[in-house]
Amino acid sequence: MENSRSTSIIFFAYTTIVLIDSINCRDNNNNNLVTNQSALFVFGDSVFDAGNNNYIDTLPSFRSNYWPYGQTTFKFPTGRVSDGRTIPDFIAEYAWLPLIPPYLQPSNGQNQFTYGVSFASAGAGALAGTFPGMVIDLKTQLDNFKKVEELLRFKLGEAQGKRVIATAVYLFHIGVNDYQYPFSTNSSVFQSNPREIYVDFVVSNTTAVIKEVYRIGGRKFGFLNMGAYDCAPASLIIDQTKIGSCFKPVTELISLHNDKLRDGLRRLERELSGFKYALHDYHTSLSERMNNPSKYGFKEGKKACCGTGPLRGINTCGGRMGVSQSYELCENVTDYLFFDPFHLTEKAHQQIAELIWSGSTNVTEPYNLKALFELH
Ligand SMILES: *[C@@H]1O[C@H](CO)[C@@H](O)[C@H](O)[C@H]1NC(C)=O
Ligand SMILES: *[C@@H]1O[C@H](CO)[C@@H](O)[C@H](O)[C@H]1NC(C)=O
Ligand SMILES: *[C@@H]1O[C@H](CO)[C@@H](O)[C@H](O)[C@H]1NC(C)=O
Ligand SMILES: *[C@@H]1O[C@H](CO)[C@@H](O)[C@H](O)[C@H]1NC(C)=O
Ligand SMILES: *[C@@H]1O[C@H](CO)[C@@H](O)[C@H](O)[C@H]1NC(C)=O
């Protein structure tokens, strides 16, 4: 009795392995991508969200799965917070990868994880206390990555799974919501700590996640420092008496953040053997475009394409608070740097993505993403 049962268990395990192997074979034959290309794993907030928030329990203001989001290129609202493609979409294209799907998309075949997946969630911050219950915070994004890593080792086998993780590029955009959140609600962590300590929390919670990805086997990382969101259309209208001036309390936080992020990454490079990264100076590239739009092919650097009120800075794009709510939509989105009061247009995303991909060391350092993808 005992013996025959254990025999049948062994037999079952054996047929399962054979089955998995034959699926792998088929994948490899169809497609060299699995063995030869670096995958792209994406972590972050609305700048990178490809639609994860469509699948979580949250408020409409944390989603963009309605018109006119997605009007360009996709021709339907995917959940990306833009008229069209985002920075990770362009990076994937330059790296010869398919579009990187959101982790929570139900139709995800397991196969897609071999090219990478996006864990990003609009509204997310590095701190769990930022928009709690509304978003997938960075720590939870890491937990989701751990599940994908296990799945890859199971599906592809230990060696191949580890190879996908080791050759992949990990792209991050996180932190700006940690600095917005305290101004939209009472945050005890923010109020009970000096500014500098709060920024330390944001940066060190971020580097803790990076270290964990490294421990699991990740080696190649990409980052954007924090853009001048204190001067985004939404921020330019906060002070009603000085419409058009940047929101100063956040200016200071962004500046501190960028210094600490740069130093933190340099420290990681010294501490972690084989850790390589690209840091794009998004603060400069975004400010340049806000201040000299025509130099970059835009007519408007400070007014949003979609929204209400001065500079269309009130975030009503798509009637997010209810279907009957009205909003203005510009005629020609390619004239605009900002699509909604806080998020860039596809055209702007493409320009920034090109700088991250192949920019020289004055804009993206010490490596650019092209160099990291080519590294094996
Ligand atoms: C892809 O990788 C396999 C195994 O490492 C190798 O045999 C093959 O030549 C590679 N193909 C390309 C196009 O690089
Ligand atoms: C924040 O707290 C103060 C008192 O501590 C209260 O007066 C104010 O209404 C609160 N603001 C919000 C947005 O909850
Ligand atoms: C993360 O931030 C919290 C504050 O939200 C802080 O208490 C904690 O120490 C931070 N963790 C790290 C690793 O810095
Ligand atoms: C939109 O603007 C771009 C650049 O200014 C121009 O090339 C294009 O023809 C315009 N499209 C329409 C439909 O007006
Ligand atoms: C960076 O260097 C390139 C040439 O290597 C130059 O064309 C570009 O203007 C520089 N950008 C900045 C922001 O200095």
XYZ file of C-alpha atoms and ligand atoms in Angstrom:
446
model
C 0.000 0.000 0.000
C 2.664 2.495 1.108
C 4.954 1.536 -1.732
C 2.484 1.706 -4.551
C 1.354 5.143 -3.438
C 4.858 6.565 -3.463
C 5.461 5.035 -6.902
C 2.443 6.761 -8.312
C 3.542 10.092 -6.797
C 6.951 9.747 -8.419
C 5.308 8.925 -11.708
C 3.101 11.999 -11.482
C 6.064 14.250 -10.757
C 7.925 12.788 -13.694
C 5.159 13.390 -16.240
C 4.764 16.973 -14.978
C 8.463 17.657 -15.557
C 8.310 16.183 -19.055
C 5.314 18.346 -19.835
C 6.998 21.541 -18.611
C 10.132 20.689 -20.576
C 8.224 20.252 -23.799
C 6.560 23.671 -23.312
C 9.989 25.227 -22.774
C 11.333 23.608 -25.911
C 8.521 25.015 -27.939
C 9.145 28.499 -26.569
C 12.833 28.340 -27.316
C 12.307 27.126 -30.847
C 9.759 29.772 -31.637
C 11.735 32.534 -30.258
C 15.356 33.253 -29.490
C 14.358 36.132 -27.232
C 14.057 33.827 -24.262
C 17.715 32.891 -24.276
C 19.348 35.914 -25.807
C 17.724 39.092 -24.620
C 17.754 41.009 -21.412
C 14.264 41.232 -19.950
C 12.818 44.487 -18.570
C 11.246 44.644 -15.106
C 9.529 47.915 -14.283
C 8.866 49.346 -10.802
C 7.244 52.633 -9.936
C 4.334 55.032 -10.100
C 2.014 56.630 -12.671
C 4.909 57.622 -14.903
C 5.505 53.892 -15.550
C 2.126 52.241 -14.775
C 0.978 50.220 -17.802
C -2.432 49.415 -16.268
C -1.914 47.619 -12.942
C -4.322 50.004 -11.208
C -7.115 48.818 -13.541
C -7.121 45.643 -11.477
C -6.913 46.900 -7.908
C -9.635 48.258 -5.666
C -9.042 52.000 -5.845
C -10.611 55.340 -6.743
C -11.073 56.547 -10.352
C -8.518 59.304 -9.697
C -5.828 56.596 -9.370
C -6.795 55.098 -12.744
C -6.621 56.223 -16.349
C -8.610 53.516 -18.076
C -11.003 55.960 -19.717
C -10.863 58.427 -22.612
C -9.027 60.480 -23.660
C -6.137 58.552 -22.067
C -4.731 56.249 -24.733
C -6.091 58.268 -27.664
C -2.733 58.213 -29.475
C -1.139 54.953 -30.720
C -3.217 52.483 -28.702
C -6.554 54.108 -29.651
C -8.040 52.827 -26.427
C -7.442 53.608 -22.736
C -4.987 50.996 -21.443
C -4.480 52.506 -18.011
C -1.297 54.323 -19.020
C -1.401 57.872 -17.668
C -0.713 59.568 -20.995
C -2.248 60.025 -24.419
C -0.079 57.189 -25.680
C 3.106 55.281 -24.991
C 5.156 55.750 -21.837
C 8.908 55.693 -21.225
C 9.071 51.901 -20.550
C 7.153 51.271 -23.797
C 9.857 53.081 -25.768
C 12.681 51.416 -23.833
C 11.136 48.008 -24.604
C 10.959 48.936 -28.277
C 14.602 50.053 -28.403
C 15.609 46.803 -26.652
C 13.694 44.723 -29.243
C 11.309 43.499 -26.567
C 7.532 43.252 -26.884
C 5.419 45.744 -24.889
C 5.940 44.998 -21.197
C 2.521 44.064 -19.749
C 1.182 45.022 -16.322
C 1.701 42.255 -13.762
C -1.984 42.116 -12.781
C -3.344 41.833 -16.321
C -5.414 38.612 -16.190
C -4.523 37.562 -19.743
C -0.809 37.383 -18.936
C 0.471 34.102 -20.278
C 3.313 32.932 -18.073
C 5.493 33.221 -21.145
C 5.377 37.006 -21.091
C 7.286 37.160 -17.842
C 10.396 35.978 -19.663
C 10.592 39.392 -21.373
C 9.833 41.125 -18.074
C 6.709 42.652 -16.565
C 5.624 45.953 -15.031
C 4.807 46.180 -11.333
C 4.293 49.970 -11.415
C 1.171 51.493 -9.880
C -0.129 55.047 -10.293
C 0.035 56.936 -7.001
C 2.620 54.585 -5.477
C 5.458 55.787 -3.350
C 8.527 54.261 -1.751
C 6.759 54.587 1.607
C 3.896 52.238 2.462
C 2.148 55.198 4.096
C 1.751 57.069 0.799
C -1.854 56.808 -0.456
C -2.323 53.659 1.660
C -4.905 51.198 0.382
C -5.189 53.004 -2.959
C -1.989 51.823 -4.680
C 0.561 49.017 -4.896
C 3.422 50.430 -2.853
C 7.048 49.714 -3.734
C 7.465 47.004 -1.102
C 4.442 45.130 -2.469
C 5.835 45.549 -5.989
C 8.970 43.815 -4.713
C 6.851 40.976 -3.283
C 5.229 40.578 -6.704
C 8.662 40.479 -8.326
C 9.656 37.678 -5.940
C 6.654 35.656 -7.126
C 7.653 36.180 -10.754
C 11.239 35.175 -9.999
C 10.068 31.911 -8.416
C 7.778 31.229 -11.338
C 10.589 31.803 -13.843
C 12.883 29.344 -12.059
C 10.077 26.798 -11.948
C 9.085 27.287 -15.564
C 12.484 27.695 -17.234
C 14.523 25.624 -14.806
C 16.909 26.894 -12.154
C 19.808 27.880 -14.426
C 17.801 29.551 -17.154
C 15.515 31.309 -14.666
C 18.519 32.722 -12.827
C 19.994 33.837 -16.130
C 16.857 35.807 -17.025
C 17.027 37.542 -13.613
C 20.760 38.258 -13.868
C 20.682 39.683 -17.395
C 17.445 41.672 -16.931
C 17.310 45.438 -16.565
C 15.317 46.829 -13.587
C 13.833 50.242 -14.278
C 12.581 52.509 -11.456
C 10.572 55.726 -11.184
C 9.462 56.287 -7.603
C 9.321 58.932 -4.881
C 7.408 61.895 -6.247
C 4.141 60.719 -4.647
C 5.864 60.521 -1.269
C 6.422 64.271 -1.605
C 2.941 65.086 -2.983
C 0.990 63.030 -0.474
C 1.766 65.114 2.666
C 0.265 68.181 0.944
C -3.011 66.420 0.165
C -3.583 64.996 3.630
C -2.147 64.894 7.145
C 0.901 62.641 7.183
C 2.286 61.992 10.637
C 5.608 60.655 9.298
C 6.045 63.881 7.331
C 4.933 66.210 10.113
C 6.895 64.568 12.917
C 10.249 64.471 11.116
C 12.627 67.105 9.731
C 12.477 67.344 5.911
C 15.886 65.760 5.599
C 14.915 62.685 7.620
C 11.732 62.253 5.591
C 13.764 62.327 2.353
C 16.169 59.806 3.923
C 13.178 57.504 4.526
C 12.107 57.768 0.880
C 15.581 57.174 -0.526
C 16.519 54.417 1.908
C 13.216 52.586 1.409
C 14.034 52.729 -2.327
C 17.605 51.498 -1.944
C 16.392 48.723 0.385
C 14.244 47.412 -2.490
C 17.141 47.731 -4.939
C 19.372 45.742 -2.575
C 16.742 43.038 -2.341
C 16.469 42.778 -6.138
C 20.283 42.551 -6.195
C 20.257 39.817 -3.536
C 17.842 37.820 -5.689
C 20.207 38.182 -8.644
C 19.456 41.487 -10.406
C 22.559 43.372 -11.568
C 21.518 46.033 -14.079
C 19.390 48.974 -12.934
C 17.952 52.113 -14.502
C 16.704 55.213 -12.656
C 15.276 58.625 -13.376
C 16.021 61.248 -10.805
C 13.030 63.345 -9.799
C 11.658 65.706 -12.415
C 10.627 69.268 -11.622
C 7.078 68.255 -10.725
C 6.963 71.237 -8.408
C 6.490 73.144 -11.696
C 3.991 70.787 -13.391
C 0.704 72.450 -14.445
C -1.030 71.018 -11.348
C 1.643 72.568 -9.094
C 1.666 75.927 -10.902
C -1.916 76.615 -9.797
C -1.672 75.610 -6.120
C -1.052 79.178 -5.017
C -4.085 80.999 -6.420
C -2.439 84.368 -5.856
C 0.627 83.440 -7.908
C -0.619 81.270 -10.770
C 2.388 80.106 -12.753
C 4.923 79.913 -9.936
C 6.382 76.582 -8.873
C 5.216 74.992 -5.608
C 8.148 75.822 -3.345
C 7.670 73.323 -0.467
C 8.131 70.467 -2.960
C 11.038 72.183 -4.775
C 13.207 71.765 -1.704
C 12.220 68.115 -1.210
C 12.983 67.255 -4.838
C 16.381 68.865 -4.670
C 17.285 66.995 -1.460
C 15.947 63.765 -2.942
C 18.062 64.024 -6.075
C 21.259 64.630 -4.093
C 20.555 61.692 -1.793
C 19.529 59.346 -4.620
C 22.729 60.098 -6.565
C 24.861 59.504 -3.463
C 22.901 56.368 -2.545
C 23.458 54.825 -5.976
C 27.175 55.588 -5.896
C 27.347 53.886 -2.509
C 25.527 50.812 -3.819
C 27.959 50.628 -6.730
C 30.870 50.559 -4.282
C 29.216 48.076 -1.906
C 27.640 45.576 -4.300
C 29.957 43.729 -6.623
C 28.670 43.699 -10.211
C 25.948 46.307 -9.530
C 25.630 48.522 -12.611
C 23.244 51.406 -13.187
C 22.040 54.172 -15.433
C 20.809 57.386 -13.795
C 19.040 59.814 -16.092
C 18.989 63.478 -15.107
C 15.266 63.794 -15.661
C 15.191 66.963 -13.586
C 17.274 68.743 -16.204
C 15.643 67.171 -19.266
C 12.131 67.983 -18.037
C 12.990 71.543 -16.888
C 14.661 72.228 -20.242
C 11.442 71.308 -22.035
C 9.217 73.264 -19.643
C 11.324 76.374 -20.130
C 12.215 76.091 -23.833
C 9.323 74.116 -25.355
C 9.860 75.324 -28.911
C 13.461 74.059 -28.914
C 12.004 70.540 -28.512
C 9.080 70.852 -30.911
C 6.376 71.835 -28.393
C 4.208 74.955 -28.329
C 3.212 74.581 -24.670
C 5.592 73.640 -21.855
C 3.454 74.698 -18.903
C -0.159 74.206 -19.916
C -1.702 70.738 -19.951
C -3.506 69.368 -22.998
C -6.293 67.880 -20.882
C -7.833 69.397 -17.736
C -9.763 72.413 -16.465
C -9.068 75.939 -15.233
C -5.884 78.006 -15.438
C -3.187 76.158 -17.432
C -5.710 73.288 -17.467
C -4.038 72.535 -14.143
C -7.101 71.062 -12.415
C -7.010 67.340 -12.932
C -10.407 66.571 -14.417
C -9.064 64.846 -17.548
C -11.534 62.205 -18.694
C -14.123 63.367 -16.164
C -12.399 61.330 -13.467
C -14.799 62.396 -10.737
C -17.893 61.355 -12.680
C -19.078 61.013 -16.273
C -20.939 64.321 -16.341
C -17.889 66.324 -15.357
C -16.597 68.428 -18.222
C -12.972 69.057 -19.129
C -11.033 70.678 -21.930
C -8.979 68.678 -24.399
C -6.453 70.330 -26.712
C -6.761 69.971 -30.450
C -3.226 68.851 -31.199
C -1.530 66.861 -28.453
C 1.858 66.969 -30.198
C 2.052 70.675 -29.329
C 2.082 69.833 -25.602
C 4.701 68.651 -23.127
C 2.040 67.744 -20.535
C -0.974 65.644 -21.392
C -2.788 66.021 -18.066
C -1.783 68.389 -15.236
C 0.861 65.970 -13.963
C 1.794 63.580 -16.795
C 3.663 63.971 -20.048
C 2.532 63.297 -23.603
C 3.747 60.380 -25.682
C 5.900 62.759 -27.715
C 7.643 63.949 -24.533
C 8.042 60.361 -23.265
C 9.768 59.412 -26.506
C 12.287 62.241 -26.184
C 13.080 61.348 -22.565
C 13.298 57.627 -23.388
C 15.851 58.357 -26.114
C 18.013 60.216 -23.596
C 17.816 57.324 -21.119
C 18.554 54.806 -23.847
C 21.479 56.384 -25.642
C 22.192 59.717 -23.942
C 25.826 60.590 -23.284
C 27.209 60.779 -19.755
C 26.110 64.410 -19.341
C 22.442 63.245 -19.258
C 22.561 59.565 -18.259
C 25.392 58.152 -16.173
C 27.536 56.232 -15.571
C 25.993 53.903 -18.181
C 23.056 54.458 -20.487
C 20.394 51.748 -20.837
C 21.615 50.669 -24.256
C 24.979 49.803 -22.717
C 23.287 47.906 -19.876
C 21.092 45.893 -22.237
C 24.141 44.970 -24.307
C 26.092 43.829 -21.243
C 25.992 40.051 -20.730
C 21.156 32.853 -28.708
O 21.698 32.078 -27.648
C 22.005 30.778 -28.011
C 22.403 30.017 -26.744
O 23.108 30.840 -25.836
C 23.082 30.775 -29.092
O 23.362 29.459 -29.464
C 22.571 31.571 -30.294
O 23.587 31.695 -31.254
C 22.116 32.952 -29.874
N 21.490 33.623 -30.995
C 21.678 34.897 -31.282
C 20.890 35.429 -32.429
O 22.447 35.597 -30.642
C -5.118 68.041 9.362
O -5.101 68.129 10.758
C -5.557 69.388 11.272
C -5.445 69.379 12.784
O -4.454 68.521 13.227
C -6.999 69.625 10.841
O -7.414 70.883 11.260
C -7.081 69.551 9.312
O -8.420 69.643 8.901
C -6.505 68.230 8.819
N -6.475 68.244 7.345
C -6.839 67.198 6.596
C -6.731 67.381 5.122
O -7.189 66.129 7.089
C 11.050 53.280 5.394
O 10.274 54.392 5.781
C 9.703 54.313 7.075
C 8.858 55.547 7.256
O 7.732 55.437 6.410
C 10.796 54.216 8.121
O 10.226 54.069 9.387
C 11.681 53.027 7.797
O 12.758 53.015 8.681
C 12.195 53.110 6.367
N 12.959 51.914 6.013
C 14.203 51.983 5.605
C 14.826 50.693 5.212
O 14.795 53.023 5.537
C -0.135 69.008 -34.914
O 1.041 69.739 -34.656
C 2.173 69.243 -35.339
C 3.398 70.009 -34.850
O 3.106 71.317 -34.485
C 1.950 69.378 -36.843
O 3.053 68.842 -37.526
C 0.682 68.616 -37.219
O 0.392 68.818 -38.590
C -0.503 69.073 -36.398
N -1.636 68.203 -36.642
C -2.875 68.672 -36.798
C -3.930 67.639 -37.009
O -3.143 69.863 -36.763
C 25.325 66.478 -23.795
O 26.351 66.213 -24.722
C 25.910 66.174 -26.072
C 27.092 65.783 -26.941
O 27.836 64.773 -26.374
C 25.356 67.528 -26.465
O 24.868 67.490 -27.791
C 24.225 67.914 -25.509
O 23.794 69.235 -25.781
C 24.672 67.843 -24.067
N 23.516 68.024 -23.221
C 23.530 68.779 -22.126
C 22.257 68.840 -21.347
O 24.510 69.371 -21.745
